[in-house]
Tab-separated table of C-alpha atoms in Angstrom:
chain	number	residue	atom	x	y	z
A	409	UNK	CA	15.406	7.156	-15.705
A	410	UNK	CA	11.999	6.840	-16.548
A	411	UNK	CA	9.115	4.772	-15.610
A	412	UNK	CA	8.631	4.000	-19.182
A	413	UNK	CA	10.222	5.277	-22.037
A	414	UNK	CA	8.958	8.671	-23.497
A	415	UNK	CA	7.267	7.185	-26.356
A	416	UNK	CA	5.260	4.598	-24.071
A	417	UNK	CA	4.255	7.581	-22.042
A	418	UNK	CA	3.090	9.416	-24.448
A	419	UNK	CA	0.930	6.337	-25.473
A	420	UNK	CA	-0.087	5.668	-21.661
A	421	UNK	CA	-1.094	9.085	-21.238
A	422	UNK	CA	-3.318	8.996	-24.307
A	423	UNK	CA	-4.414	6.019	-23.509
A	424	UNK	CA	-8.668	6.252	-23.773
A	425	UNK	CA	-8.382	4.153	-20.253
A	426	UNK	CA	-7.597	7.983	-18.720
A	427	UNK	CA	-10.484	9.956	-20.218
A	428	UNK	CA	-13.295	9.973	-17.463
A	429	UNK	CA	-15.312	10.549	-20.439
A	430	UNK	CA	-14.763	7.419	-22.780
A	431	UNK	CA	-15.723	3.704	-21.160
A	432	UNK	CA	-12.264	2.515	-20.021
A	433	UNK	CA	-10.402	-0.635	-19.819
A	434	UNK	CA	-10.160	-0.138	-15.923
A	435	UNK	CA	-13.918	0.477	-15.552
A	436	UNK	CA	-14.685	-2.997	-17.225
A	437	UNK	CA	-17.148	-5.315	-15.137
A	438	UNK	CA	-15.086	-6.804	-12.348
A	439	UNK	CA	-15.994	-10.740	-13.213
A	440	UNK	CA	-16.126	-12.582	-9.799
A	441	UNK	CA	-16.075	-16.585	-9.845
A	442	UNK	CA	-19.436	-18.240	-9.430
A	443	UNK	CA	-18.265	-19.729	-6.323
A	444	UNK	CA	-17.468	-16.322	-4.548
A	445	UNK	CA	-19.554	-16.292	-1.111
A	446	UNK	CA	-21.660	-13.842	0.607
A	447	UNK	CA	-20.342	-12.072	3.321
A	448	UNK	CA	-23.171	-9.607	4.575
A	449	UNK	CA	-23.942	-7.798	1.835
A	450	UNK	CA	-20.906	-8.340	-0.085
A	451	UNK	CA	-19.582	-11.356	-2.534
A	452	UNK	CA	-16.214	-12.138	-1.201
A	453	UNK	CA	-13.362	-13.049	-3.547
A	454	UNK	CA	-10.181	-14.803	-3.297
A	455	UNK	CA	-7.471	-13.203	-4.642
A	456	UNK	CA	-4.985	-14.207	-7.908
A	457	UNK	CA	-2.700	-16.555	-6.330
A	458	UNK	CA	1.246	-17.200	-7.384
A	459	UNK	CA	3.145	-19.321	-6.033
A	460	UNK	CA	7.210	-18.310	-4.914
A	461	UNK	CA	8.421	-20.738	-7.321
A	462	UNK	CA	6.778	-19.408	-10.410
A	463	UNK	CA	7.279	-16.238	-9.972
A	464	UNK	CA	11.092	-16.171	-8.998
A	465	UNK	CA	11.465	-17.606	-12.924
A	466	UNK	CA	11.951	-15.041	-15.045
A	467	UNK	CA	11.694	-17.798	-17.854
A	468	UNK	CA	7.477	-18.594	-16.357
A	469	UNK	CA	4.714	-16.560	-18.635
A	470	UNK	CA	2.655	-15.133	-15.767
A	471	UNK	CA	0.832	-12.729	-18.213
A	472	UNK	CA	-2.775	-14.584	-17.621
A	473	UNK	CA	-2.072	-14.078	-13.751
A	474	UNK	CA	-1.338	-11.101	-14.246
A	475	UNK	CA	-4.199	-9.618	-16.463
A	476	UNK	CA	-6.740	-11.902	-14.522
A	477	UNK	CA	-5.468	-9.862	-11.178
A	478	UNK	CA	-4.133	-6.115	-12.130
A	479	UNK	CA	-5.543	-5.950	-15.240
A	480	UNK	CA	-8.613	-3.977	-16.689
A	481	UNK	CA	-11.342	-6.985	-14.930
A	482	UNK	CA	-9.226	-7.674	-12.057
A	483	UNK	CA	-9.210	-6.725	-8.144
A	484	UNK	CA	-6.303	-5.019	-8.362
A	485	UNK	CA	-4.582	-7.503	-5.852
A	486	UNK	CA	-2.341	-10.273	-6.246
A	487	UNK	CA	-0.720	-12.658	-3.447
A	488	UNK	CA	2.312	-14.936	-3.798
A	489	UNK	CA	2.307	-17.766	-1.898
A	490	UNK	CA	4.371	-20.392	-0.076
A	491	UNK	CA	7.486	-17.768	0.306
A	492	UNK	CA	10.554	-19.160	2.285
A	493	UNK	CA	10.726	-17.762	5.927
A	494	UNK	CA	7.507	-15.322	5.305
A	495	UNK	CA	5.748	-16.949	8.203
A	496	UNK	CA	8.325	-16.700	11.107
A	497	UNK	CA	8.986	-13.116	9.472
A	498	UNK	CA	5.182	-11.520	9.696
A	499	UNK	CA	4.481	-13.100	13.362
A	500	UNK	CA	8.252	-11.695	14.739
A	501	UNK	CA	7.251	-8.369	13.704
A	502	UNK	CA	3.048	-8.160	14.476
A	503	UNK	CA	3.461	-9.179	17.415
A	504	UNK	CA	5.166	-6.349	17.760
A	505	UNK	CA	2.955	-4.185	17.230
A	506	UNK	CA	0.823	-3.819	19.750
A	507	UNK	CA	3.872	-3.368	22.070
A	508	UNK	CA	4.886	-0.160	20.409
A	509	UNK	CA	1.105	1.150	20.656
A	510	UNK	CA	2.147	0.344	24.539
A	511	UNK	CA	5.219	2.151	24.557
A	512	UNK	CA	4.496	5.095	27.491
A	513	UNK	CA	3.550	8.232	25.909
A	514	UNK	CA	6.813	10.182	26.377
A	515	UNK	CA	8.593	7.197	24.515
A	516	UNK	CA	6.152	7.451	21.467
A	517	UNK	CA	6.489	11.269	21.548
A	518	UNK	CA	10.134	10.696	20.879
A	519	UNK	CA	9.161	8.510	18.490
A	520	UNK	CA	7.482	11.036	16.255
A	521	UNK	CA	8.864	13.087	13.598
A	522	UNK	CA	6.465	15.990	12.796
A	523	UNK	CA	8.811	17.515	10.321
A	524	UNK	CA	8.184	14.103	8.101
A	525	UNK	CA	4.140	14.706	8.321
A	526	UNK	CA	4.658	12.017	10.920
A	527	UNK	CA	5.850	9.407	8.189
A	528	UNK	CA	8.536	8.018	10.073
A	529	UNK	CA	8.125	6.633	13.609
A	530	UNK	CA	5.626	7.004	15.689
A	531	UNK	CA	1.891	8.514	14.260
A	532	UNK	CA	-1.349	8.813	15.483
A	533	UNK	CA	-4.237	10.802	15.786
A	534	UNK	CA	-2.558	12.854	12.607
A	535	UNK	CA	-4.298	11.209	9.535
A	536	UNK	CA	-7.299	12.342	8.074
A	537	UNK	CA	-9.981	9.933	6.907
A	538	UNK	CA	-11.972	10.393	3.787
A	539	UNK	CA	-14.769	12.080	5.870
A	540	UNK	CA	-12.749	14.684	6.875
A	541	UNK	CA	-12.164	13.237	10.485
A	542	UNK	CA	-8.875	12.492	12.385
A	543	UNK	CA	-8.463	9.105	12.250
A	544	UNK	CA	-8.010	7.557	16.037
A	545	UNK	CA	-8.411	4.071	14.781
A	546	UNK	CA	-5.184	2.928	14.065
A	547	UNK	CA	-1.853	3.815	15.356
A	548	UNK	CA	1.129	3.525	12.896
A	549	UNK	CA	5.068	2.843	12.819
A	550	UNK	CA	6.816	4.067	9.831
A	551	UNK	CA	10.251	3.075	8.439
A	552	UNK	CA	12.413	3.065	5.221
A	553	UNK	CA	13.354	-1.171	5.431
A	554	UNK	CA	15.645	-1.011	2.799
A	555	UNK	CA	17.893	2.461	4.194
A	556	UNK	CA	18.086	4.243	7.365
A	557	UNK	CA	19.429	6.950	5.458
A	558	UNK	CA	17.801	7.812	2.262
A	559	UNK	CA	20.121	10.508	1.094
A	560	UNK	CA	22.340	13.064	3.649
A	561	UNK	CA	21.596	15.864	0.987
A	562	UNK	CA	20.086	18.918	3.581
A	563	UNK	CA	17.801	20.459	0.476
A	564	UNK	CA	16.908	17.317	-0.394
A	565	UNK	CA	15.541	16.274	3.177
A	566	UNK	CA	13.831	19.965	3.940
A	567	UNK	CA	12.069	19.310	0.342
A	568	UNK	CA	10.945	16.045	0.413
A	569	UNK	CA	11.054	14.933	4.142
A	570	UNK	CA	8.084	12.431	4.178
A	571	UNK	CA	10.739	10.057	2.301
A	572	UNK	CA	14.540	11.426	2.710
A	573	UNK	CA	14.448	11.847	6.689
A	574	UNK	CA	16.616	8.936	8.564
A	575	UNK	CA	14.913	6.479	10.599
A	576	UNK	CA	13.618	6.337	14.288
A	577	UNK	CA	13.577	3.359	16.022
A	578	UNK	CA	13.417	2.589	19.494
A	579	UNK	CA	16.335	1.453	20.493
A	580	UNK	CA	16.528	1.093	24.348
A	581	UNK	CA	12.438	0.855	24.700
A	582	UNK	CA	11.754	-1.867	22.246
A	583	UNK	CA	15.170	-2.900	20.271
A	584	UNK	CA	13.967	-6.002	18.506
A	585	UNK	CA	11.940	-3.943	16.715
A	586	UNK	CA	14.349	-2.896	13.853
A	587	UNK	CA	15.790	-6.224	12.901
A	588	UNK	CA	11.812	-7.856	12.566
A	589	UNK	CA	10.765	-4.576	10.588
A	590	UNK	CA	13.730	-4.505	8.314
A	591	UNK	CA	13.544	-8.344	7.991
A	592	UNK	CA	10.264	-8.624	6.849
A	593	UNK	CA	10.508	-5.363	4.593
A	594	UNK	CA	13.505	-6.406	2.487
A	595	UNK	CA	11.477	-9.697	2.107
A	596	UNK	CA	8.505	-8.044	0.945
A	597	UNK	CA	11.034	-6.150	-1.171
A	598	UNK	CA	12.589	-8.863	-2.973
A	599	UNK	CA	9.120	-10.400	-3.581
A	600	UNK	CA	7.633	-7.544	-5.042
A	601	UNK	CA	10.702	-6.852	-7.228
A	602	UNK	CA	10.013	-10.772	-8.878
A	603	UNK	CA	6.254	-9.378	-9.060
A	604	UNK	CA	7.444	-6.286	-10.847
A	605	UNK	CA	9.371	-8.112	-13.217
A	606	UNK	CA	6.583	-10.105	-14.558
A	607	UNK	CA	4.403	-7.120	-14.422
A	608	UNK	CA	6.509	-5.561	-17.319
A	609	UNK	CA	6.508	-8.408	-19.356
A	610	UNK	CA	2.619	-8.090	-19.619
A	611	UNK	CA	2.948	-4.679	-20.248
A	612	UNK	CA	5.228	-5.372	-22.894
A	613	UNK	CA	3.026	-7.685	-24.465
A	614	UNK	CA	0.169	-5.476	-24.730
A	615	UNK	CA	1.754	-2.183	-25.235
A	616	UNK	CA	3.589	-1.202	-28.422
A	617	UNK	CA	6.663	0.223	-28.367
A	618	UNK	CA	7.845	-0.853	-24.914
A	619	UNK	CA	11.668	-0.366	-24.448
A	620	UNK	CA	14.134	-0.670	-21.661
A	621	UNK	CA	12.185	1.689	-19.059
A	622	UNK	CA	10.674	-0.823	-16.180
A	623	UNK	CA	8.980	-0.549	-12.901
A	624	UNK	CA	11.136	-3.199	-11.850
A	625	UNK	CA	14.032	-1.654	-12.505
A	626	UNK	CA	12.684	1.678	-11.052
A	627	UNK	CA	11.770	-0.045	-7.958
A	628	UNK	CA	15.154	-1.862	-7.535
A	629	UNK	CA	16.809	1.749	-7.414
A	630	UNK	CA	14.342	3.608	-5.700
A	631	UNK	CA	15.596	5.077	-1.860
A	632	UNK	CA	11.725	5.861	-1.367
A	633	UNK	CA	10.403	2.845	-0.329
A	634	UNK	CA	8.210	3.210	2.920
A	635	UNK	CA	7.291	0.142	5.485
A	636	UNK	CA	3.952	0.843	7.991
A	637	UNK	CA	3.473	-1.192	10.783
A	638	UNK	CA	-0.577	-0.577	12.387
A	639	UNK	CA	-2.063	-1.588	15.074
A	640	UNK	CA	-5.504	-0.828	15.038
A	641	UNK	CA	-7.225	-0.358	18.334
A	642	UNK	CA	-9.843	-2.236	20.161
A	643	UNK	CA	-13.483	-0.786	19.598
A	644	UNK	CA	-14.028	0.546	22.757
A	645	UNK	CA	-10.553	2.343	22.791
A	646	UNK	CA	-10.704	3.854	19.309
A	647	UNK	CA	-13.773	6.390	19.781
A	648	UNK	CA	-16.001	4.325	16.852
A	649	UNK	CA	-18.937	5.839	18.081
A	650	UNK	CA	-21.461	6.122	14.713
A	651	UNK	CA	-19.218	5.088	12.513
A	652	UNK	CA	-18.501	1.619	14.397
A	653	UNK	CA	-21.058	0.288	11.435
A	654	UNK	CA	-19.491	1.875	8.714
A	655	UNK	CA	-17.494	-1.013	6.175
A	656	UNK	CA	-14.694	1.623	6.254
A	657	UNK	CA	-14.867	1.494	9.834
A	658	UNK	CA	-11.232	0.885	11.175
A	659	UNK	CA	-9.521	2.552	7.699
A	660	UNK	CA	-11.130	4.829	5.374
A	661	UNK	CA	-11.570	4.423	1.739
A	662	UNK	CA	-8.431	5.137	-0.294
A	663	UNK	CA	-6.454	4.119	-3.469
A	664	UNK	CA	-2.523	4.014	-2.588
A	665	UNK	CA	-0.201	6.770	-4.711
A	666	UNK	CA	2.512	4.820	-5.069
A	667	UNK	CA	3.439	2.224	-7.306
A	668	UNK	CA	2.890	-1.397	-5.608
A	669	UNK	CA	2.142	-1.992	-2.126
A	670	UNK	CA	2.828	-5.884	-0.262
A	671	UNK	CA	0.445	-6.344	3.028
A	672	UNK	CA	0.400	-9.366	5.221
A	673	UNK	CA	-2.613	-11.168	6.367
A	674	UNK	CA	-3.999	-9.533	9.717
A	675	UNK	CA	-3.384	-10.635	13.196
A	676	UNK	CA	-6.267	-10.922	15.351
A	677	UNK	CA	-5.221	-10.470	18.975
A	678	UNK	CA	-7.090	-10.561	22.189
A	679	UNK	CA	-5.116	-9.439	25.814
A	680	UNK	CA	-1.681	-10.415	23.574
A	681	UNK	CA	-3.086	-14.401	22.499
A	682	UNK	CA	-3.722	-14.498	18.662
A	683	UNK	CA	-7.352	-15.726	17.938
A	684	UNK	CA	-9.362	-16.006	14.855
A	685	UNK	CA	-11.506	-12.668	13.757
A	686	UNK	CA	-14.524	-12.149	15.486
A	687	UNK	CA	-16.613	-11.189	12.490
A	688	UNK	CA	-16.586	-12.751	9.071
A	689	UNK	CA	-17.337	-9.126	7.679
A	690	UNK	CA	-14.395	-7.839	9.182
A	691	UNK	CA	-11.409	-7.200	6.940
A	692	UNK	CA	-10.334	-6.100	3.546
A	693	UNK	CA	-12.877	-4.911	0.949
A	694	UNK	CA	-12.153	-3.445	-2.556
A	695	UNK	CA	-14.192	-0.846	-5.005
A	696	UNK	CA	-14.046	-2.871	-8.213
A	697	UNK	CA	-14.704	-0.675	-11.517
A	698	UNK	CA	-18.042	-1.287	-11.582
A	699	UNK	CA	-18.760	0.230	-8.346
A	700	UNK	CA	-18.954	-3.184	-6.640
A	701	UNK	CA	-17.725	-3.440	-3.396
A	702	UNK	CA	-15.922	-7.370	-2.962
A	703	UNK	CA	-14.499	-8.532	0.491
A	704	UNK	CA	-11.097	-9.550	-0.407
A	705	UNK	CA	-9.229	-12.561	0.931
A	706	UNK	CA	-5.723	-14.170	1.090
A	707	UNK	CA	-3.935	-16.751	3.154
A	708	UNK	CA	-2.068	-16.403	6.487
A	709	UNK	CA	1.094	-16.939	4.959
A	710	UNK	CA	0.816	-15.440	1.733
A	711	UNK	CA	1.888	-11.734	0.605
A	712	UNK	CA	-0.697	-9.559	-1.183
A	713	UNK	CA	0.489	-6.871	-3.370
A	714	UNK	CA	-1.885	-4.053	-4.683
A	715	UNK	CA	-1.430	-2.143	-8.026
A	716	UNK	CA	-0.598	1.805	-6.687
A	717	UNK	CA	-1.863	5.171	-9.114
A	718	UNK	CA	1.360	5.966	-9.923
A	719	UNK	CA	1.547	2.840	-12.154
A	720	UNK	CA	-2.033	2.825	-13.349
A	721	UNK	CA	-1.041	6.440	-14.850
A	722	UNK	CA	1.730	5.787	-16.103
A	723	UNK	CA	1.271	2.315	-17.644
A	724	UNK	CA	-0.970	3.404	-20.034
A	725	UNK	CA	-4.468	1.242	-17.425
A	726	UNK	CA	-2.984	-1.724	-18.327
A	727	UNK	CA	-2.343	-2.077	-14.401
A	728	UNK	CA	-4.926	-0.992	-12.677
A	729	UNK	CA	-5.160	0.442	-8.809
A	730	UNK	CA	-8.677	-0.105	-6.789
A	731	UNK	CA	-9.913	1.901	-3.912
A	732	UNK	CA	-9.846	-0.251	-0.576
A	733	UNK	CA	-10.445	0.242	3.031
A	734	UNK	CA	-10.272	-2.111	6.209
A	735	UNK	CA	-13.963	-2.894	8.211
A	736	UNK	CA	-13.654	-3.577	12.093
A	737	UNK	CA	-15.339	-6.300	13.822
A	738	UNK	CA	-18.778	-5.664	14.901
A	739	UNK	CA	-20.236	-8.655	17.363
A	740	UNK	CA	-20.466	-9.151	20.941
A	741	UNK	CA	-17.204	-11.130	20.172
A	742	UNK	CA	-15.142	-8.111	18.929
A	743	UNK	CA	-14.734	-6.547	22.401
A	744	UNK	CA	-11.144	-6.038	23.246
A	745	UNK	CA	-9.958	-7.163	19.806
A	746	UNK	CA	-6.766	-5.723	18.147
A	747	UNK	CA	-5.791	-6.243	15.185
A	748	UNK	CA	-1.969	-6.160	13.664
A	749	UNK	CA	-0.279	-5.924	9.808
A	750	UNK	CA	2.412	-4.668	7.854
A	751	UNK	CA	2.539	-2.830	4.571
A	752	UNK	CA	5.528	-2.198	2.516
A	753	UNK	CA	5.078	0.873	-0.129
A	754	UNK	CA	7.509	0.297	-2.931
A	755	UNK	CA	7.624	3.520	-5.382
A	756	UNK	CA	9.719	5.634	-7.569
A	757	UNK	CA	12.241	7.574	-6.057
A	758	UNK	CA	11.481	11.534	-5.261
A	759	UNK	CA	13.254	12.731	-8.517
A	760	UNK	CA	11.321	10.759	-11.277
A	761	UNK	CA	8.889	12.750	-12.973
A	762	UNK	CA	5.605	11.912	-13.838
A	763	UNK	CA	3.869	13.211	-16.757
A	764	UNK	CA	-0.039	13.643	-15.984
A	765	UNK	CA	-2.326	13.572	-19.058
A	766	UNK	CA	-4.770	16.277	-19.599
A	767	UNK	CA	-7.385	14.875	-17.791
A	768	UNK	CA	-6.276	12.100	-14.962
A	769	UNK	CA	-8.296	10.141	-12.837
A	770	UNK	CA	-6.888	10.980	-9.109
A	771	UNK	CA	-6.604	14.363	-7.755
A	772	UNK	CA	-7.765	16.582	-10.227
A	773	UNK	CA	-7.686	19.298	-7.425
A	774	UNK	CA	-3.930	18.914	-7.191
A	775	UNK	CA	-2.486	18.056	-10.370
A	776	UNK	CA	-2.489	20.774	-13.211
A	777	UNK	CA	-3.538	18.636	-16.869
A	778	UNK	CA	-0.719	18.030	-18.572
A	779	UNK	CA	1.824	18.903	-15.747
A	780	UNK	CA	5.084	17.455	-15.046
A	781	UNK	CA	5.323	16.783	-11.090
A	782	UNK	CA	8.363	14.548	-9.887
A	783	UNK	CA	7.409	12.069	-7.475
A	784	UNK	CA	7.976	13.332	-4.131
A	785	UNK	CA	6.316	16.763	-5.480
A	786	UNK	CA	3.080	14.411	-6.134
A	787	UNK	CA	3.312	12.573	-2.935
A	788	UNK	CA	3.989	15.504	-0.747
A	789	UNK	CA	0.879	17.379	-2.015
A	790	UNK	CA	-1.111	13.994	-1.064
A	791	UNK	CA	0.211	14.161	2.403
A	792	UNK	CA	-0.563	18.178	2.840
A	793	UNK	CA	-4.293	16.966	1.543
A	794	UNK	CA	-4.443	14.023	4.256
A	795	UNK	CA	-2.171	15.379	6.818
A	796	UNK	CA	-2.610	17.640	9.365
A	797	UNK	CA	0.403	19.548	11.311
């Protein structure tokens, strides 16, 4: 089944919005409300906000919502607010966190699956950052929320392990840990599936000849979705040195492959008692496509959900992904501060095919113009460029 249907890929993949050479829809001016504030030097922005009970009616026109947050002048970021149990859900499971970045080394070796690229369990130290260094900063948990076992096909797991291995969890070290992170995933899940929904009814609107192909319904039978829980470690334990300054400090720029990612607001932690951040600079920023950098910001208890490439290709631009990274605190105050979230990857399963235009804007070194590459074939040539083994 396809993303779209093959005439509205055809028409995505033609779309001018792909040509680096033409002015595209997704390169518009990002407009930012005159009452945005200043955060060093950066505007900060609040994010397109929908509330649980719109957005679990099908019957609501969130088209306007959506255009004003994925769409060609948007940040690329929505968050859904006010969603039942959320709140109880994110703190069970950050708090978790820095627990398993505790666990004693032999119990996080166990934890690791280096024949997944380290995308299940335990991973750190194995990512590269866009500078070309190994990034120390954060330590990760990976985990399919939705199945423990994607598929038991052999060939299929030896082909695409970053997404068909079966789970790891720590079972006798740190048991709670699977409920919260499955919990909170399938949450995300069912969220992001409402999100989805309306999603295709803006695409629908704008694009001719839409038919039954949907990323909702894509992501509802997808086995490929992917939950990370990080922990990112205190400054003086996470070998900042020069780059303690940088806005990408604690994660490096990047612009997520798949097709919609949820994230919780950020726990702040200091010796294992939640505080406040440190820094007021300190957090989320996004590359708007203009250039501008914007410090983004949502509520505690709402979920954010980013716009992935694979549905900026293949929707034609009309949904549009934006390059983000994650700055560390950097006061006097930031000493011995950790900092906790979740991220749930929803995307196509490994056997849909994408079909790249001639010229695409990600990863021109990797994809062939015009080439056919099924999803877990794209993805796993993303982790062999940020991965080491």
């Amino acid at each position: 089944m396809a993303l779209f249907s093959a005439q509205q890929q055809r028409l995505a993949l033609d779309h001018p919005f792909l040509s680096s050479r033409s002015p595209p829809a997704c390169r518009a001016p990002l407009r930012i409300s005159m009452a945005a504030e200043l955060v060093g030097a950066f505007p900060t922005a609040r994010t397109v906000t929908i509330s649980y009970s719109d957005i679990k009616e099908k019957s609501r026109d969130l088209s306007m919502n959506i255009e004003e947050g994925f769409g060609p002048n948007g940040l690329g970021i929505i968050s859904v607010s006010d969603v039942p149990g959320f709140s109880l859900l994110r703190q069970n499971l950050l708090h978790l966190a820095p627990r398993v970045a505790r666990l004693p080394d032999d119990v996080k070796q166990e934890l690791e699956d280096p024949e997944s690229r380290y995308n299940f369990g335990w991973s750190h130290g194995k990512e590269k950052l866009e500078s070309g260094k190994v990034d120390f900063f954060k330590g990760s948990f990976y985990a399919n929320p939705i199945l423990d076992i994607p598929t038991t096909d052999f060939a299929t797991m030896q082909r695409y392990p970053s997404y068909c291995r079966p789970n790891k969890w720590p079972a006798t070290s740190l048991p709670e840990l699977e409920e919260a992170f499955k919990a909170l995933g399938m949450l995300m899940m069912e969220v992001g599936l409402m999100l989805a929904y309306h999603c295709d009814q803006y695409v629908s609107r704008v694009m001719k000849d839409h038919e039954n192909g949907s990323l909702e319904q894509i992501l509802k039978h997808s086995r490929c979705h992917k939950g990370r829980l990080l922990y990112y470690f205190p400054n003086e334990l996470s070998h900042h040195g020069d780059n303690n300054n940088s806005i990408s400090s604690w994660c490096g720029w990047h612009t997520d492959h798949g097709s919609l990612t949820g994230l919780t607001y950020g726990m702040f932690t200091r010796n294992g008692v939640k505080i406040s951040s440190p820094d007021s600079a300190a957090g989320l920023y996004v590359k708007t496509r203009n250039d501008q950098i914007v410090k983004v910001v949502f509520g505690e208890d709402e979920i954010a959900y980013q716009i992935g490439e694979t549905t900026e290709i293949l929707g034609g631009g009309y949904l549009c992904a934006t390059p983000h990274c994650v700055q560390a605190p950097n006061s006097e105050k930031a000493s011995g501060v950790e900092r906790s979230t979740f991220a749930l990857f929803m995307q196509p399963n490994w056997d849909e095919k994408l079909m790249f235009p001639g010229e695409v804007p990600y990863h021109q070194e990797l994809i062939l113009p015009h080439g056919t590459l099924t999803f877990g074939e794209f993805s796993e040539r993303l982790l062999n460029k940020y991965y080491h083994e």
